């Protein structure tokens, strides 16, 4: 097994991790190592665009990092702790142990999926998931696509798909028009978000944006008949009326869930689903910091600024870290307004029927778990959450549907090859 020792180790090469690495590297006496499980840095929003990116912010960061003295390890996924101050990561050629003095966790977030009849059919994908496939080369030219769920990601994804010549037939947003109006009026406090929102909406002129609307079910009646029609038949609800649309793809996502498994595995306190941090982004564990989406879903600006504070603080430059507190307060307030505006409505808890799959890794249906009192009980009796994704998908769904709290994280937090265990 390879072994790499470093002063400051950063897990996650997204906005937060890159920003942390750059800030930490201001202390020239320290060795900094940045690990990401993807072939390229950039995280959810920038990784596929780097090299051809339109984002000056991303370009500036990546150039500074690549030309600096930061050790970058791509294609390395941290899956367990080895000793008190070291982690194990799986790489394409085996496993590597990373030994550190200080650790910054910047592992981002993932989409939340909620179950409804038909959500596991082919061509029903996460909103960010479809966007990632298209970034990876999937051709959606002239494809009929419905984007549904909740949150600003729906607009970003719809705009991206439209820019790739897809025919986005509707965006169905579950939150109310009143919630959205309140959120939009509050955007004057975040001018960059306001400008981003206006730009997105103007690029989506002509695409119906339906509030108070959600997908009730999906079927694929045309597939078995060998028809050339769009394969999905999507049923929507709005103000107690239902109607259907045919489409090639449904891109459905219900805002984001923080990736807290690594922090939790290391013993960091998690409160209300987020990693608890102090003003310097320090977790409850000594010498472990956390930045970006695991501490709160607040968008790219929040991740950048939290990364900067964590990086400076970990590099013993608390005075510089302090200079960014006011900026973080602003992004924090935006995050609060965002999460209020896109809070999930109770009706979404009643979409699944007894046959709807909740845990797709283990084929566990809603009917077989609905009478249990906890995630643990459901897990022991049905294997719900015990498959390859280790409850990453169904855990967030059962938390919403039944109020079940997350189980403690156990190694390996990602599936690994036997020889790397
Ligand atoms: C699917 C999806 C699509 C999104 N699309 C958009 C968009 O189009 N526009 C927009 O403004 N915002 C988008 N967002 C939100 C965006 O992610 C945030 O605004 C911001 O980029 C978060 O930055 P971050 O550094 O906190 O996390 P991320 O950018 O997610 O970076 C975290 C990185 O850590 C890596 N990682 C996680 N765990 C490990 C591990 N154990 N070992 C090694 N590496 C690990 C991840 O693969 C990732 O590269 C999207 C979010 C998601 C989940």
PDB file of C-alpha atoms and ligand atoms in Angstrom, residues 11-18 35-38 40 42-47 76-79 89 106-111 127-129 131-132 135 153 156-157 160 193 196 256 259 262 291-294 298-301 303-304 392 413-414, ligand 1:
ATOM      1  CA  UNK A  11     -11.007  15.635   1.023  1.00  0.00           C
ATOM      2  CA  UNK A  12     -13.077  16.913  -1.897  1.00  0.00           C
ATOM      3  CA  UNK A  13     -11.920  18.922  -4.906  1.00  0.00           C
ATOM      4  CA  UNK A  14     -15.072  21.017  -5.362  1.00  0.00           C
ATOM      5  CA  UNK A  15     -15.480  24.726  -4.699  1.00  0.00           C
ATOM      6  CA  UNK A  16     -14.980  24.332  -0.930  1.00  0.00           C
ATOM      7  CA  UNK A  17     -12.005  21.967  -1.134  1.00  0.00           C
ATOM      8  CA  UNK A  18     -10.157  23.948  -3.821  1.00  0.00           C
ATOM      9  CA  UNK A  35      -7.878  14.442  -2.832  1.00  0.00           C
ATOM     10  CA  UNK A  36     -10.910  13.932  -5.038  1.00  0.00           C
ATOM     11  CA  UNK A  37     -12.608  10.789  -6.277  1.00  0.00           C
ATOM     12  CA  UNK A  38     -13.064  12.129  -9.802  1.00  0.00           C
ATOM     13  CA  UNK A  40     -10.659  16.123 -12.501  1.00  0.00           C
ATOM     14  CA  UNK A  42     -13.988  21.110  -9.867  1.00  0.00           C
ATOM     15  CA  UNK A  43     -16.687  19.243  -7.921  1.00  0.00           C
ATOM     16  CA  UNK A  44     -20.309  19.025  -8.983  1.00  0.00           C
ATOM     17  CA  UNK A  45     -20.513  22.207 -10.982  1.00  0.00           C
ATOM     18  CA  UNK A  46     -17.100  22.639 -12.520  1.00  0.00           C
ATOM     19  CA  UNK A  47     -15.419  19.279 -13.034  1.00  0.00           C
ATOM     20  CA  UNK A  76      -8.906   8.563  -4.932  1.00  0.00           C
ATOM     21  CA  UNK A  77     -11.991   7.835  -2.883  1.00  0.00           C
ATOM     22  CA  UNK A  78     -11.645   7.900   0.892  1.00  0.00           C
ATOM     23  CA  UNK A  79     -13.541   4.984   2.374  1.00  0.00           C
ATOM     24  CA  UNK A  89      -8.498   5.800  -0.118  1.00  0.00           C
ATOM     25  CA  UNK A 106     -15.242  19.177   1.880  1.00  0.00           C
ATOM     26  CA  UNK A 107     -17.240  16.251   0.530  1.00  0.00           C
ATOM     27  CA  UNK A 108     -20.181  18.225  -0.925  1.00  0.00           C
ATOM     28  CA  UNK A 109     -23.737  17.022  -1.311  1.00  0.00           C
ATOM     29  CA  UNK A 110     -25.833  14.728  -3.445  1.00  0.00           C
ATOM     30  CA  UNK A 111     -29.359  14.903  -4.813  1.00  0.00           C
ATOM     31  CA  UNK A 127     -31.952  16.206 -12.298  1.00  0.00           C
ATOM     32  CA  UNK A 128     -28.236  16.583 -11.567  1.00  0.00           C
ATOM     33  CA  UNK A 129     -27.791  12.975 -12.701  1.00  0.00           C
ATOM     34  CA  UNK A 131     -27.054  16.848 -16.343  1.00  0.00           C
ATOM     35  CA  UNK A 132     -23.953  14.809 -15.450  1.00  0.00           C
ATOM     36  CA  UNK A 135     -21.858  16.558 -19.574  1.00  0.00           C
ATOM     37  CA  UNK A 153     -30.998  23.138  -9.377  1.00  0.00           C
ATOM     38  CA  UNK A 156     -29.840  25.269 -13.742  1.00  0.00           C
ATOM     39  CA  UNK A 157     -30.424  21.789 -15.162  1.00  0.00           C
ATOM     40  CA  UNK A 160     -28.195  23.347 -19.382  1.00  0.00           C
ATOM     41  CA  UNK A 193     -27.785  35.278  -7.045  1.00  0.00           C
ATOM     42  CA  UNK A 196     -27.928  34.457 -11.871  1.00  0.00           C
ATOM     43  CA  UNK A 256     -29.694  18.293  -1.920  1.00  0.00           C
ATOM     44  CA  UNK A 259     -22.430  14.064   2.390  1.00  0.00           C
ATOM     45  CA  UNK A 262     -16.906  10.681   6.422  1.00  0.00           C
ATOM     46  CA  UNK A 291     -16.498  23.312   4.738  1.00  0.00           C
ATOM     47  CA  UNK A 292     -19.089  23.547   1.981  1.00  0.00           C
ATOM     48  CA  UNK A 293     -22.303  21.583   1.593  1.00  0.00           C
ATOM     49  CA  UNK A 294     -21.763  19.093   4.494  1.00  0.00           C
ATOM     50  CA  UNK A 298     -25.940  27.259   0.490  1.00  0.00           C
ATOM     51  CA  UNK A 299     -24.618  27.204  -3.088  1.00  0.00           C
ATOM     52  CA  UNK A 300     -21.214  27.739  -4.569  1.00  0.00           C
ATOM     53  CA  UNK A 301     -20.452  31.130  -2.944  1.00  0.00           C
ATOM     54  CA  UNK A 303     -18.772  26.720  -0.262  1.00  0.00           C
ATOM     55  CA  UNK A 304     -16.008  29.006  -1.540  1.00  0.00           C
ATOM     56  CA  UNK A 392     -27.300   7.113   0.542  1.00  0.00           C
ATOM     57  CA  UNK A 413     -18.394   4.277   3.557  1.00  0.00           C
ATOM     58  CA  UNK A 414     -18.162   3.406  -0.168  1.00  0.00           C
TER      59      UNK A 414
HETATM   60  C1  LIG B   1     -25.790  16.567  -8.680  1.00  0.00           C
HETATM   61  C2  LIG B   1     -25.553  18.035  -8.386  1.00  0.00           C
HETATM   62  C3  LIG B   1     -25.564  18.960  -9.432  1.00  0.00           C
HETATM   63  C4  LIG B   1     -25.362  20.313  -9.163  1.00  0.00           C
HETATM   64  N1  LIG B   1     -25.405  21.210 -10.201  1.00  0.00           N
HETATM   65  C5  LIG B   1     -25.271  22.528  -9.948  1.00  0.00           C
HETATM   66  C6  LIG B   1     -25.341  23.491 -11.005  1.00  0.00           C
HETATM   67  O1  LIG B   1     -25.536  23.140 -12.167  1.00  0.00           O
HETATM   68  N2  LIG B   1     -25.184  24.804 -10.686  1.00  0.00           N
HETATM   69  C7  LIG B   1     -24.968  25.211  -9.382  1.00  0.00           C
HETATM   70  O2  LIG B   1     -24.835  26.409  -9.129  1.00  0.00           O
HETATM   71  N3  LIG B   1     -24.890  24.333  -8.373  1.00  0.00           N
HETATM   72  C8  LIG B   1     -25.048  23.013  -8.610  1.00  0.00           C
HETATM   73  N4  LIG B   1     -24.993  22.107  -7.583  1.00  0.00           N
HETATM   74  C9  LIG B   1     -24.702  22.603  -6.231  1.00  0.00           C
HETATM   75  C10 LIG B   1     -23.171  22.697  -6.081  1.00  0.00           C
HETATM   76  O3  LIG B   1     -22.689  21.402  -5.839  1.00  0.00           O
HETATM   77  C11 LIG B   1     -22.742  23.589  -4.965  1.00  0.00           C
HETATM   78  O4  LIG B   1     -23.243  24.863  -5.175  1.00  0.00           O
HETATM   79  C12 LIG B   1     -21.208  23.700  -4.833  1.00  0.00           C
HETATM   80  O5  LIG B   1     -20.530  23.315  -5.963  1.00  0.00           O
HETATM   81  C13 LIG B   1     -20.773  22.849  -3.700  1.00  0.00           C
HETATM   82  O6  LIG B   1     -19.378  22.828  -3.602  1.00  0.00           O
HETATM   83  P1  LIG B   1     -18.687  21.845  -2.579  1.00  0.00           P
HETATM   84  O7  LIG B   1     -17.229  21.998  -2.732  1.00  0.00           O
HETATM   85  O8  LIG B   1     -19.285  22.029  -1.222  1.00  0.00           O
HETATM   86  O9  LIG B   1     -19.129  20.392  -3.061  1.00  0.00           O
HETATM   87  P2  LIG B   1     -18.877  19.612  -4.435  1.00  0.00           P
HETATM   88  O10 LIG B   1     -18.758  20.531  -5.569  1.00  0.00           O
HETATM   89  O11 LIG B   1     -19.901  18.560  -4.464  1.00  0.00           O
HETATM   90  O12 LIG B   1     -17.442  18.930  -4.201  1.00  0.00           O
HETATM   91  C14 LIG B   1     -17.240  17.829  -3.336  1.00  0.00           C
HETATM   92  C15 LIG B   1     -16.244  16.882  -3.976  1.00  0.00           C
HETATM   93  O13 LIG B   1     -15.837  15.895  -3.022  1.00  0.00           O
HETATM   94  C16 LIG B   1     -15.766  14.646  -3.664  1.00  0.00           C
HETATM   95  N5  LIG B   1     -15.890  13.610  -2.634  1.00  0.00           N
HETATM   96  C17 LIG B   1     -16.951  13.349  -1.831  1.00  0.00           C
HETATM   97  N6  LIG B   1     -16.685  12.329  -1.002  1.00  0.00           N
HETATM   98  C18 LIG B   1     -15.406  11.944  -1.265  1.00  0.00           C
HETATM   99  C19 LIG B   1     -14.557  10.933  -0.733  1.00  0.00           C
HETATM  100  N7  LIG B   1     -14.953  10.125   0.261  1.00  0.00           N
HETATM  101  N8  LIG B   1     -13.318  10.780  -1.264  1.00  0.00           N
HETATM  102  C20 LIG B   1     -12.886  11.587  -2.253  1.00  0.00           C
HETATM  103  N9  LIG B   1     -13.645  12.582  -2.794  1.00  0.00           N
HETATM  104  C21 LIG B   1     -14.893  12.751  -2.309  1.00  0.00           C
HETATM  105  C22 LIG B   1     -16.963  14.690  -4.633  1.00  0.00           C
HETATM  106  O14 LIG B   1     -16.907  13.743  -5.657  1.00  0.00           O
HETATM  107  C23 LIG B   1     -16.832  16.119  -5.154  1.00  0.00           C
HETATM  108  O15 LIG B   1     -15.969  16.197  -6.269  1.00  0.00           O
HETATM  109  C24 LIG B   1     -25.166  20.748  -7.826  1.00  0.00           C
HETATM  110  C25 LIG B   1     -25.138  19.806  -6.791  1.00  0.00           C
HETATM  111  C26 LIG B   1     -25.320  18.464  -7.058  1.00  0.00           C
HETATM  112  C27 LIG B   1     -25.314  17.468  -5.912  1.00  0.00           C
END
